[in-house]
Coordinates of C-alpha atoms in Angstrom, one line a residue:
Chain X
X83 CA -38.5 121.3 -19.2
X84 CA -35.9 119.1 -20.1
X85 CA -33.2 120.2 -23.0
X86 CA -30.2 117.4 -23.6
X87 CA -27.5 118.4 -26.1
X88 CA -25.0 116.1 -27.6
X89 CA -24.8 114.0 -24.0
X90 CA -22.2 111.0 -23.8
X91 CA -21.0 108.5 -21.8
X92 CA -17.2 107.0 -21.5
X93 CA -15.9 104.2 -20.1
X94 CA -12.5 104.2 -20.3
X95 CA -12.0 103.3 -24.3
X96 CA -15.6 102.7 -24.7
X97 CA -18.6 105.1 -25.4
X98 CA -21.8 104.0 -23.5
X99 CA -23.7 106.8 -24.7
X100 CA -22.7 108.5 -28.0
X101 CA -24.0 112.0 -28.2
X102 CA -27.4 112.3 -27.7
X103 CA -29.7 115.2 -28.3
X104 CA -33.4 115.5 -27.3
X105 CA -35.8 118.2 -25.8
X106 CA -38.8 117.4 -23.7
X107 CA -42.0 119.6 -23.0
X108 CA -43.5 119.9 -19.8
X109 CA -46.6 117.1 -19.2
X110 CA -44.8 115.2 -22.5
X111 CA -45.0 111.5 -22.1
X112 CA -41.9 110.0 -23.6
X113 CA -40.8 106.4 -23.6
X114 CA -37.3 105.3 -24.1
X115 CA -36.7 101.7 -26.0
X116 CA -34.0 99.5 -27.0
X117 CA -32.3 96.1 -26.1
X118 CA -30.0 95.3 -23.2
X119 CA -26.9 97.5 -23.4
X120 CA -28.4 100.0 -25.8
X121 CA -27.8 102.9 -23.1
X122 CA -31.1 103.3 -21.6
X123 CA -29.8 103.0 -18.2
X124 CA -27.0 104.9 -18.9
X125 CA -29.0 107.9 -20.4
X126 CA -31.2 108.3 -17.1
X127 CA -28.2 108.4 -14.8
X128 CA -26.5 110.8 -16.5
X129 CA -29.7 112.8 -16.6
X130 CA -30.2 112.8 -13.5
X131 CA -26.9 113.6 -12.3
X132 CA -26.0 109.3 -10.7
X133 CA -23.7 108.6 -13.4
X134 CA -21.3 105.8 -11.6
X135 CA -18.0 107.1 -10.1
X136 CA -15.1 106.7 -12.7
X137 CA -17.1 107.3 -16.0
X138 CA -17.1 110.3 -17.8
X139 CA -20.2 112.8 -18.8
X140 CA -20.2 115.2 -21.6
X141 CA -22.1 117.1 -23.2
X142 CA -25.3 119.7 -21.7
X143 CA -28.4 118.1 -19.9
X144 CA -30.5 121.5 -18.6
X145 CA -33.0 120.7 -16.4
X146 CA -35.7 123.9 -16.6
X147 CA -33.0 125.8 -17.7
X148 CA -30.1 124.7 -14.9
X149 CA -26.8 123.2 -16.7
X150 CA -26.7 119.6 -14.3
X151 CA -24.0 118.1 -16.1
X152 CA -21.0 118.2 -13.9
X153 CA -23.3 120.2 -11.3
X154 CA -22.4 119.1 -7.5
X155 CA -25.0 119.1 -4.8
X156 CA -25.3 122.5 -4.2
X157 CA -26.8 122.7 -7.9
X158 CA -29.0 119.5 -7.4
X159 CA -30.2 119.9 -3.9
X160 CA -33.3 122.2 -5.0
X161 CA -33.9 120.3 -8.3
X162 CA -34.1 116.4 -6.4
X163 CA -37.8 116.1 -6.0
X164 CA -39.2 118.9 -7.3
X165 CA -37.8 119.0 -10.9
X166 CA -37.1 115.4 -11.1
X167 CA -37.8 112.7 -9.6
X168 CA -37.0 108.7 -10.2
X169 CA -38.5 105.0 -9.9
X170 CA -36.6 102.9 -9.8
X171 CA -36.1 99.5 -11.0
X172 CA -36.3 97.2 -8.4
X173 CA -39.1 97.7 -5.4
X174 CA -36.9 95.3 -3.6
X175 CA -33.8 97.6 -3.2
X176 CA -35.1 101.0 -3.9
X177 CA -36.8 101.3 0.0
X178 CA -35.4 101.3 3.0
X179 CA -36.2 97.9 4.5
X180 CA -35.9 99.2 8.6
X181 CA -38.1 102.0 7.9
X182 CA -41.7 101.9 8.0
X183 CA -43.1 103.0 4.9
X184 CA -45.1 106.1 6.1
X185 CA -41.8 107.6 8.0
X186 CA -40.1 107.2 4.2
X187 CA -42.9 109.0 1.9
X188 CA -43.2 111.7 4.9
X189 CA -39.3 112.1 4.9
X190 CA -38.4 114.4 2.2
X191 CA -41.2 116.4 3.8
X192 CA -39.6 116.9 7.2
X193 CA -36.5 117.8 5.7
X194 CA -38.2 120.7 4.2
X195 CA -39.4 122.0 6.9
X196 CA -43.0 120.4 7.0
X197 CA -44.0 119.6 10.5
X198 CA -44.0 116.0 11.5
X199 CA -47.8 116.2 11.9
X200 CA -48.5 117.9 8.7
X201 CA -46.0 115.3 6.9
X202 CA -47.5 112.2 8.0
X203 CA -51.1 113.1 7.2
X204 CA -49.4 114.1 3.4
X205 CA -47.7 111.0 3.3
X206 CA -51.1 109.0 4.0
X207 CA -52.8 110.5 1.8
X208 CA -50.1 110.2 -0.7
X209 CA -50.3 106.5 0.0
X210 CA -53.8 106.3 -0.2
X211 CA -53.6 108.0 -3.7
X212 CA -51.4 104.9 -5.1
X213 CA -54.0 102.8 -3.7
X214 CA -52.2 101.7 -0.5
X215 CA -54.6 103.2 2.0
X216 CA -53.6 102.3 5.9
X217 CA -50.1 100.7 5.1
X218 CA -47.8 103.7 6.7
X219 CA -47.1 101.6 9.8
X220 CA -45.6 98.5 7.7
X221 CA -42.4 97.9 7.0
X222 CA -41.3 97.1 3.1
X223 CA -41.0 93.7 3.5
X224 CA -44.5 92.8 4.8
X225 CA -45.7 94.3 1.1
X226 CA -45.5 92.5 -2.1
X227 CA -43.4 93.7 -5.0
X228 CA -46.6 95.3 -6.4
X229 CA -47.2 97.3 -3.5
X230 CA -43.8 98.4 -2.9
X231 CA -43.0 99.5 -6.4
X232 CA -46.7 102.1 -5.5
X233 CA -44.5 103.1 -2.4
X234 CA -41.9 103.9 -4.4
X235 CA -43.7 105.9 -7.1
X236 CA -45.4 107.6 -3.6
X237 CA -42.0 108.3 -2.7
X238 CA -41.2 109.9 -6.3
X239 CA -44.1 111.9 -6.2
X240 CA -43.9 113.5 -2.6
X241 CA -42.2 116.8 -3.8
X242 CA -44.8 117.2 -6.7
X243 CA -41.7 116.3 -9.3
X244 CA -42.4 118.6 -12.7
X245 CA -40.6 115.0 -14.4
X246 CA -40.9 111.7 -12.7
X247 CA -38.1 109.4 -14.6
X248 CA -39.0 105.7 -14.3
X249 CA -36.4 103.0 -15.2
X250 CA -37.8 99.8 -15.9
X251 CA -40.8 100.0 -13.0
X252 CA -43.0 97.2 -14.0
X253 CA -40.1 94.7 -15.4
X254 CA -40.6 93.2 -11.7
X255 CA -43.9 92.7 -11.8
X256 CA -46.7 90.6 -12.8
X257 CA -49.1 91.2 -15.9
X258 CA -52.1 92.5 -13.6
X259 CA -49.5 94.3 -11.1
X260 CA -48.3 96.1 -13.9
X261 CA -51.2 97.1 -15.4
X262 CA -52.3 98.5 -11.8
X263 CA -48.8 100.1 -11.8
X264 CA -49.3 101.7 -14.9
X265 CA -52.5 102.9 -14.7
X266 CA -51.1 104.7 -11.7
X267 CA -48.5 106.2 -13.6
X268 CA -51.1 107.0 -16.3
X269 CA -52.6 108.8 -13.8
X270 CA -50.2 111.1 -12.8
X271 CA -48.2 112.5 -15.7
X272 CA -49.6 113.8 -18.7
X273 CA -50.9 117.3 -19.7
X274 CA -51.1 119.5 -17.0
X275 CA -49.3 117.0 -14.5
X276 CA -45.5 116.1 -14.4
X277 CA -43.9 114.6 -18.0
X278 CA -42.7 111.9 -17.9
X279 CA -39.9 109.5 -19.6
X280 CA -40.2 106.1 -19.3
X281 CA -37.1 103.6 -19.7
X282 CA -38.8 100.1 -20.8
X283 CA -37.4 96.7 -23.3
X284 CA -41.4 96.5 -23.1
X285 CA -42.4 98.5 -26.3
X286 CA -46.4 97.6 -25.7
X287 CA -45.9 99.1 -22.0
X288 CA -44.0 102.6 -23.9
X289 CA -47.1 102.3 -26.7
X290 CA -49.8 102.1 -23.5
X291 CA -48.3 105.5 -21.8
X292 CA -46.3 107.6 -24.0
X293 CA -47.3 109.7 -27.4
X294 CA -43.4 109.9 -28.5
X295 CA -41.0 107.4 -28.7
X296 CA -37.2 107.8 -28.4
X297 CA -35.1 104.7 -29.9
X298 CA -31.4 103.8 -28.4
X299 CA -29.0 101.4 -30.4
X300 CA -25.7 100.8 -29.1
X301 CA -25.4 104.4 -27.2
X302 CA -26.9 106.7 -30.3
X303 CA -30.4 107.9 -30.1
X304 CA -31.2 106.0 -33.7
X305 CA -35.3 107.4 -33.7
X306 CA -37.1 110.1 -32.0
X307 CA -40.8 110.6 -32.9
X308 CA -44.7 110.3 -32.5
X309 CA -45.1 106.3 -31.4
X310 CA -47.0 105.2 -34.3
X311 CA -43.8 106.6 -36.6
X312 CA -41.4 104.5 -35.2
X313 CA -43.6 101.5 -34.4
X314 CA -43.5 101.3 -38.4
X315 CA -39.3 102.2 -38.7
X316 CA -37.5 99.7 -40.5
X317 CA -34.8 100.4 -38.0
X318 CA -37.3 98.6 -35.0
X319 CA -39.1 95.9 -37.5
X320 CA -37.2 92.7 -36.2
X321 CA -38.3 93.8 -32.3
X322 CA -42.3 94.8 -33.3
X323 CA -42.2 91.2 -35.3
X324 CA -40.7 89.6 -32.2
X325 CA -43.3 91.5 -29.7
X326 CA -46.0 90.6 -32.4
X327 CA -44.6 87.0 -32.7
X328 CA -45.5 86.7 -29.0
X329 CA -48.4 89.3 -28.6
X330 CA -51.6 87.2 -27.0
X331 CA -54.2 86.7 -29.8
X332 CA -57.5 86.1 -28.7
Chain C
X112 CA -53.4 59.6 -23.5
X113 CA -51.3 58.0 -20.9
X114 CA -49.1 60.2 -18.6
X115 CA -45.6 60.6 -18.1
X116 CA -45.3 63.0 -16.0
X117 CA -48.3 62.9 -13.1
X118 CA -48.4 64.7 -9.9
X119 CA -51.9 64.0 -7.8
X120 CA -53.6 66.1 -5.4
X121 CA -49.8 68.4 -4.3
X122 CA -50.9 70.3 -1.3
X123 CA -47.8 72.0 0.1
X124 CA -47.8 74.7 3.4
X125 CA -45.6 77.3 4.2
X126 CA -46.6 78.3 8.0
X127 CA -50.4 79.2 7.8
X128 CA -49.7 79.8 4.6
X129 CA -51.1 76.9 2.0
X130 CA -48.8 78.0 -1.3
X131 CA -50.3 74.9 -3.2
X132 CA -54.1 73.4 -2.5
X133 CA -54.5 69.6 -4.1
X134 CA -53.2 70.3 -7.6
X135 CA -53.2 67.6 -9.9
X136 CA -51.1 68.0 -12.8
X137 CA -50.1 65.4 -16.1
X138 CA -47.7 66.0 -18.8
X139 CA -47.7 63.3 -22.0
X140 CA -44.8 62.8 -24.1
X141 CA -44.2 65.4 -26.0
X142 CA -47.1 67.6 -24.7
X143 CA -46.2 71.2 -24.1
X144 CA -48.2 72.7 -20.9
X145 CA -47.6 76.2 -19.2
X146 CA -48.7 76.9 -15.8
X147 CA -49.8 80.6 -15.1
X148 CA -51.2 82.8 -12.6
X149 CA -50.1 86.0 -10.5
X150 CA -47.3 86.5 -8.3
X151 CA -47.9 84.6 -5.2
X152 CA -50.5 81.5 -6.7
X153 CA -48.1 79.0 -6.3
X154 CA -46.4 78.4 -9.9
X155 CA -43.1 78.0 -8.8
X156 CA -44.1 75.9 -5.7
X157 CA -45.5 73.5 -8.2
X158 CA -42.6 73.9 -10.5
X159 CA -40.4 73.1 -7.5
X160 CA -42.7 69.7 -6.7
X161 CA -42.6 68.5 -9.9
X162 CA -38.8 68.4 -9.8
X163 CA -38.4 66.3 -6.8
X164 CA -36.9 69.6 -5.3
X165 CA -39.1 69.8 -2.1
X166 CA -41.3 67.5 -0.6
X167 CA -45.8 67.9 -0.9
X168 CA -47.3 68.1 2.6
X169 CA -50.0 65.9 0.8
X170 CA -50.1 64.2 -2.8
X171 CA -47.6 62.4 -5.3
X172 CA -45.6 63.0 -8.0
X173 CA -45.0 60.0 -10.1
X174 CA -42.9 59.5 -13.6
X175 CA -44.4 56.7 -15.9
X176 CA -46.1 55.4 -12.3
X177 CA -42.8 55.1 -9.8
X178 CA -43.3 57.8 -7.5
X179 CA -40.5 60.1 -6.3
X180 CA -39.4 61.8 -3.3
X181 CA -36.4 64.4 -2.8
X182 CA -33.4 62.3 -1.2
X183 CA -30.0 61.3 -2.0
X184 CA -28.6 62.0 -5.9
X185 CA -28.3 58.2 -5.7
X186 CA -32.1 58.0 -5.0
X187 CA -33.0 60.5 -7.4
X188 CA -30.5 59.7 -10.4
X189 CA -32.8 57.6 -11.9
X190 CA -35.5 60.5 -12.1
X191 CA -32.6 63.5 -13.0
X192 CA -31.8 61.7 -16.1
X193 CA -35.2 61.8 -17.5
X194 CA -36.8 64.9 -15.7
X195 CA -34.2 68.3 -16.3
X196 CA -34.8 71.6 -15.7
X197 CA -34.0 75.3 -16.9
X198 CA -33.8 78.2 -14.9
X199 CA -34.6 81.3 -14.8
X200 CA -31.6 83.8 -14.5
X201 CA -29.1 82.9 -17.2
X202 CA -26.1 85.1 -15.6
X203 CA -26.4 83.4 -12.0
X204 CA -27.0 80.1 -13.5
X205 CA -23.3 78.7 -14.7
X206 CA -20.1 78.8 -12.4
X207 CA -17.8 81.9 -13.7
X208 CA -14.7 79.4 -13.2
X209 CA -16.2 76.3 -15.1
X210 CA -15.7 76.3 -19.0
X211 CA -19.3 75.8 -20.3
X212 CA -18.2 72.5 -21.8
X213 CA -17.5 71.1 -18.5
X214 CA -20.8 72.9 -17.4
X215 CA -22.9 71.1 -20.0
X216 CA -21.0 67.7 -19.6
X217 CA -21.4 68.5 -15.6
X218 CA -25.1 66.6 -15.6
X219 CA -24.0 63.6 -17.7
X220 CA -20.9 62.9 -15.0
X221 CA -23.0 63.4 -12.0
X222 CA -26.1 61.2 -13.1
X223 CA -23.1 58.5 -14.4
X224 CA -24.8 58.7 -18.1
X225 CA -22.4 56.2 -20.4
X226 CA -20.8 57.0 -23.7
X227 CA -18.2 60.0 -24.5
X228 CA -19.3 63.1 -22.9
X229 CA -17.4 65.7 -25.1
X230 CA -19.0 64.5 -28.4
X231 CA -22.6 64.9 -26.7
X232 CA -21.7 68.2 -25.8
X233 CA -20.2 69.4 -29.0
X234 CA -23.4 67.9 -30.5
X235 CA -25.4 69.9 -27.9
X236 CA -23.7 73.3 -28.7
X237 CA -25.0 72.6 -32.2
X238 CA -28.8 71.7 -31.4
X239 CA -29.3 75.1 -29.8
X240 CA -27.4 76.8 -32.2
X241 CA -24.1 77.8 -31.1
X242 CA -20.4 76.6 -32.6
X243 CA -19.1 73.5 -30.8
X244 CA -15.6 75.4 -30.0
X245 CA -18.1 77.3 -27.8
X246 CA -17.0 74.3 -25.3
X247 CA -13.5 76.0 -24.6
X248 CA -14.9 79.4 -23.4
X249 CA -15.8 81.1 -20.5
X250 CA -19.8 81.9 -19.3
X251 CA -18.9 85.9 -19.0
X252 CA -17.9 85.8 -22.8
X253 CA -21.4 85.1 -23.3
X254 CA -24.7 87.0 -24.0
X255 CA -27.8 86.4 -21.8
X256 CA -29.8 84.6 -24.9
X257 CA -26.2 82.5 -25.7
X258 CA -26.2 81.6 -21.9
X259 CA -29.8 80.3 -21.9
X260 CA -29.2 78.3 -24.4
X261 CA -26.1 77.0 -23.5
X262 CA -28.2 76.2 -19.8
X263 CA -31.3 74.3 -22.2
X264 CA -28.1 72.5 -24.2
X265 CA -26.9 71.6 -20.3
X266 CA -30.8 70.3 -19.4
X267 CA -31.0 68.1 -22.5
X268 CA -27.6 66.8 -22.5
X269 CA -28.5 63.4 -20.1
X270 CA -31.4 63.2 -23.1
X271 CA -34.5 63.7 -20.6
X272 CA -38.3 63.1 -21.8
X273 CA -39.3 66.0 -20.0
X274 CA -38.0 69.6 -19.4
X275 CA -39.5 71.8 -16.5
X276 CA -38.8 75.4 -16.9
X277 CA -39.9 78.3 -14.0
X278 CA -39.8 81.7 -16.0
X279 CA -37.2 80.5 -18.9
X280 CA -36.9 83.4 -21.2
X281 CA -38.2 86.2 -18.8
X282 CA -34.8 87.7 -18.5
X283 CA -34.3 88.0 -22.1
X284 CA -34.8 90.7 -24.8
X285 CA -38.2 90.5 -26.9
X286 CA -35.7 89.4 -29.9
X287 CA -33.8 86.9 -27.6
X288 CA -36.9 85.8 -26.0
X289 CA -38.7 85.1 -29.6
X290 CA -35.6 82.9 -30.8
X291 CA -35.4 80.9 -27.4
X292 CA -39.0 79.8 -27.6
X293 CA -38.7 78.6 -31.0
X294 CA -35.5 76.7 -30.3
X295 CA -37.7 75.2 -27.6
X296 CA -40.8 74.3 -29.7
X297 CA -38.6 72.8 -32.1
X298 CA -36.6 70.7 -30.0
X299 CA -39.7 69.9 -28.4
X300 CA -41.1 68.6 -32.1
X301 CA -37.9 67.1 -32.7
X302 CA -37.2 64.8 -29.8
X303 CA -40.5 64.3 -28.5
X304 CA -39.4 66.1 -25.8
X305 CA -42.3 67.9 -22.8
X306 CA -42.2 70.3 -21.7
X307 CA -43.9 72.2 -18.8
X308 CA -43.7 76.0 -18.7
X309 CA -44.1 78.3 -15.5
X310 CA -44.5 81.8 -16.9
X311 CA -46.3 85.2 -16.1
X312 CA -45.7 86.0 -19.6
X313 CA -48.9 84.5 -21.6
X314 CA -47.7 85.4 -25.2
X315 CA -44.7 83.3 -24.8
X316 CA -47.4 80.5 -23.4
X317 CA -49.5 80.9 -26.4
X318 CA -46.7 80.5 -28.5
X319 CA -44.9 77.6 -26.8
X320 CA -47.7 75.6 -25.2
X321 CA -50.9 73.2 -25.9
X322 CA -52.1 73.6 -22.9
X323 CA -52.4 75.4 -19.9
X324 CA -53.3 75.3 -16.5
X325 CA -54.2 78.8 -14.0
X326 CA -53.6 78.6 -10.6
X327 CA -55.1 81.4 -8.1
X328 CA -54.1 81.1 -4.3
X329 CA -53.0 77.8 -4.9
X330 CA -55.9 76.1 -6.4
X331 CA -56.4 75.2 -10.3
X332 CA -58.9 77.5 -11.6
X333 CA -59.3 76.6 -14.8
X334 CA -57.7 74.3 -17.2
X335 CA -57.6 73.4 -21.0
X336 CA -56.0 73.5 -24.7
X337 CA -54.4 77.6 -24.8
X338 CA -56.7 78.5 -27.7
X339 CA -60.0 78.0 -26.0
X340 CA -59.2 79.6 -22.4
X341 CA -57.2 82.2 -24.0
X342 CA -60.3 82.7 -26.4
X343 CA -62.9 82.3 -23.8
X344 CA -61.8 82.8 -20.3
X345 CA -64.0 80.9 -17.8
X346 CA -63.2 81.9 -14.7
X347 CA -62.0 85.6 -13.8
X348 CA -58.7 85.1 -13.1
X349 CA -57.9 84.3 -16.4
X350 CA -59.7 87.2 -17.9
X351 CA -57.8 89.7 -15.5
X352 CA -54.7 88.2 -16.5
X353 CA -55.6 88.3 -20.3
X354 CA -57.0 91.5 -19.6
X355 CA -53.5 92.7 -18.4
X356 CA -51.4 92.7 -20.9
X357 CA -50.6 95.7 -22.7
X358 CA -50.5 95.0 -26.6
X359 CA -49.0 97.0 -29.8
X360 CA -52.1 95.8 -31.6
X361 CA -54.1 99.7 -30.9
X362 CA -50.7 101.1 -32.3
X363 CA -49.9 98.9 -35.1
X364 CA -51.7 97.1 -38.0

C-alpha cells in the first residue's frame, strides 16, 4: 500500500527528516510517536506530497506502487482521496468556514462527476455515519470542535481513501470527544477497511488504535515494531514513565 | 479550615447562554484544587472570575473576606500581588521583543512591589530551574517547557499566595508536562503556595491536586478529595470522563 525508502527532509543546513524507511500493508494500523520536533509532521507532508515550498524531499515514497516524491498534480490528482486521504489537526482551520458543511463532504463528489442529487444524499449519509445526523445545512462554526473534527474525518472518508493519514486529530479535543473521535476512527480502518497511520505525542491514544508502532527522534525513524515491543524499548522508557507518572489510577 | 480564596454562588451569562450556574468555590492556603469537566462546562469562565478578569452576573469573589471586582490596576493591585496566574499557551504568552528578565520583573514594576527586582528574578530563574543568565535572552531561544516555566517564574515573582492556572501544561510534551507539574507541586509544598488548576487532562489533576471540583453545563456536579471521586465517581459525568481516557495500562505492566 504504502512503501517509503530512505525519505528526507532539508531545510537549508538542517535535516528535518533523516532517511526514513518503512512499508505499510493495506488495513495496517500504524501509529507514529515522538516529542515536538521529532519529524512527525514533517514525515506526513512529505508523504502526502504538501511538503512546504523551499524545503527539499528525497528519497522514494510509492503510494500503491506510484513514485509521489517530486510527482506534480497530474500524478496526485487520481491518488487525493482515493489512495490517501488526511485529518487534519485542527477542526478549526481544516473546513471551510462559508460553506455549509453538507455542500463540503458532497464536494469532492461533484467534481467527479456524481450528480448533485446523488452527492448530497452520500454526503448525509456520510455525515450520519460519523454521528452527525441532520447537520448538512450548518455552517462550521455553529458545531463544536468535536463535531467538526467528525466533519473532517467525513470529509477524509468521502472518496473511500485505501489510507486515511491523521495528524494529531484528537490533540484539540476533550477526553470524552476524543474517545467518540477515536472510536470513529476505530471504526473505519482496520482489516478489510482503509490502514491507517496515525501521528499522535499521545502514546495511550497510538496504544488504543494501532497494533505497530513507529518511533521518530530528531528526524530518524529510531523504532519500528508491534506496540507492546516498543512500549518496553529502553529508547521510549523516560516517555512511558512520564505517561505512567500521569496515567489516572483508580 | 478557613478560606483564602472564596468565590460564592458565580452565576455568569453569555446571551441565553448561562456559561456558569451559582458556583461556589474555596481554595485554603496551600490547598491544591483542579476544576474539570468537558469542553463548554464553564471551567475557564470560572477560571476567568476567580481572577478578577470579568465580572459574575450574580455572586462574589472574595480574598481573605475583601471582595473584588475587575476595575482599574490601581483598584486591583492589591489583589494582583497576591492572586497570579499562568496561561495556557507558552509561545503566545511573552513579548518576542522583551528579554524574559524584563518579562519576569514586568509584574513586580507594574503592581509597585518594593526591593531590587533583578535579584528576585535571578532568584526566580533558579526556583524553576533554569540559569539566572537566562535573564539576558530572548523568549524564541526558548523551548515550550523552558517558556512555561519562565511564565510560572513571572506568576510567583510578586510572591502571591495563590496561583490560578487554565490548562497550564496542556501544550507540553508528556516529558515536559511530567517535569512542570512537579516543579509546581513542589513550589506549592515549598511556599505554601495554592493552587487552582483548570484542566481536561485528569492524570495531571490526580497528580497535582487534593481536590477537585466537576462542573457540567455550568453547575458543580460533584465535588471532593481526587482519590475518592476518581475512585468512586458519583455522578456520571465524572465516570464518562474517567471513562475517557485512553491508558497504556492494557499495553504495559
Amino acid at each position: 500500500m504504502l512503501r517509503v525508502h530512505d525519505l528526507s527532509v532539508d531545510s537549508t543546513g538542517r535535516r528535518l527528516l533523516d532517511q526514513v524507511s518503512f512499508e505499510l500493508a493495506a488495513g495496517e494500523q500504524v501509529g507514529v510517536v515522538g516529542s515536538s520536533g521529532a519529524g512527525k509532521s514533517q514525515l506526513v507532508a512529505a508523504l502526502l506530497g504538501l511538503t512546504a515550498p523551499g524545503l527539499v524531499v528525497s528519497g522514494s515514497v510509492q503510494v500503491e506502487g506510484t513514485e509521489v516524491v517530486g510527482a506534480g498534480p497530474a500524478v496526485w490528482h487520481p491518488l487525493r482521496g482515493r489512495a490517501t486521504a488526511l485529518v487534519a489537526q485542527d477542526p478549526a482551520t481544516a473546513l471551510d468556514p462559508l460553506t455549509r458543511v453538507g455542500r463540503q463532504v458532497a464536494l469532492p463528489l461533484r467534481a467527479r462527476g456524481v450528480g448533485r442529487r446523488e452527492a448530497a444524499r452520500r454526503a448525509d449519509a456520510l455525515l450520519a455515519e460519523v454521528g452527525l445526523p441532520g447537520t448538512a445545512r450548518r455552517f462550521p462554526s455553529q458545531l463544536s470542535g468535536g463535531q467538526r473534527q467528525r466533519v473532517a474525518l467525513a470529509l477524509a472518508l468521502v472518496g473511500a481513501p485505501r489510507l486515511l493519514v491523521a495528524d494529531e486529530p484528537t490533540s484539540a479535543l476533550d477526553p470524552t470527544v476524543q474517545a467518540g473521535v477515536l472510536d470513529l476512527v476505530d471504526r473505519v480502518t482496520g482489516p478489510g477497511l482503509a490502514a491507517l497511520l496515525l501521528v499522535t505525542h499521545d502514546l495511550a491514544v497510538a496504544a488504543r488504535l494501532c497494533t505497530r508502532l513507529l518511533v521518530l527522534d530528531a528526524g530518524r525513524l529510531v523504532l519500528d515494531g508491534p506496540v507492546a515491543d516498543v512500549l518496553g524499548d529502553p529508547l521510549v522508557a523516560d516517555v512511558v514513565a512520564a505517561s505512567r507518572a500521569l496515567a489516572v489510577t483508580r | 479550615m478557613s478560606a483564602l480564596l472564596e468565590a460564592t454562588g458565580l452565576t455568569r451569562r453569555y446571551g441565553h447562554v448561562t456559561a456558569l450556574d451559582d458556583v461556589s468555590v474555596h481554595l485554603a492556603a496551600g490547598e491544591r484544587v483542579a476544576v474539570v469537566g468537558e469542553s463548554g462546562s464553564g471551567k475557564s469562565t470560572l477560571a476567568r472570575l476567580l481572577l478578577a478578569l470579568d465580572t459574575p452576573d450574580a455572586g462574589t469573589v472574595a480574598l481573605d473576606g475583601r471582595p473584588v471586582r475587575p476595575g482599574s490596576a490601581r483598584s486591583t493591585r492589591w489583589f494582583r500581588r497576591r492572586v497570579q496566574t499562568v496561561p495556557q499557551d507558552p509561545g503566545r504568552s511573552f513579548n518576542p521583543r522583551m528579554r524574559v528578565g524584563d518579562a519576569v520583573a514586568e509584574p513586580l514594576a507594574c503592581l509597585r512591589v518594593h526591593g531590587d527586582h533583578s535579584a528576585r528574578v535571578a532568584e526566580l530563574l533558579v526556583a524553576v530551574g533554569l540559569e539566572p543568565d537566562a535573564a539576558r535572552r530572548w523568549p524564541h531561544e526558548f523551548s515550550g517547557g523552558q517558556r512555561q516555566r519562565l511564565a510560572i517564574a513571572r506568576a510567583l515573582a510578586p510572591r502571591p499566595d495563590v496561583l490560578v492556572a487554565d490548562e497550564p501544561v496542556s501544550a507540553l510534551d508528556v516529558v515536559v508536562r511530567l517535569q512542570v507539574v512537579e516543579l509546581l507541586a513542589q513550589l506549592s509544598a515549598a511556599e505554601g503556595l495554592a493552587l487552582l488548576v483548570v484542566s481536561h487532562d485528569l492524570g495531571v489533576v490526580q497528580h497535582l491536586c487534593d481536590r477537585v471540583l466537576v462542573l457540567d453545563a455550568g453547575r458543580v456536579v460533584e465535588q471532593g478529595p481526587v482519590g475518592e471521586v476518581f475512585g468512586a465517581p458519583a455522578h456520571p459525568v465524572t465516570a464518562r470522563l474517567l471513562d475517557a481516557v485512553p491508558t497504556l495500562a492494557a499495553v504495559v505492566s
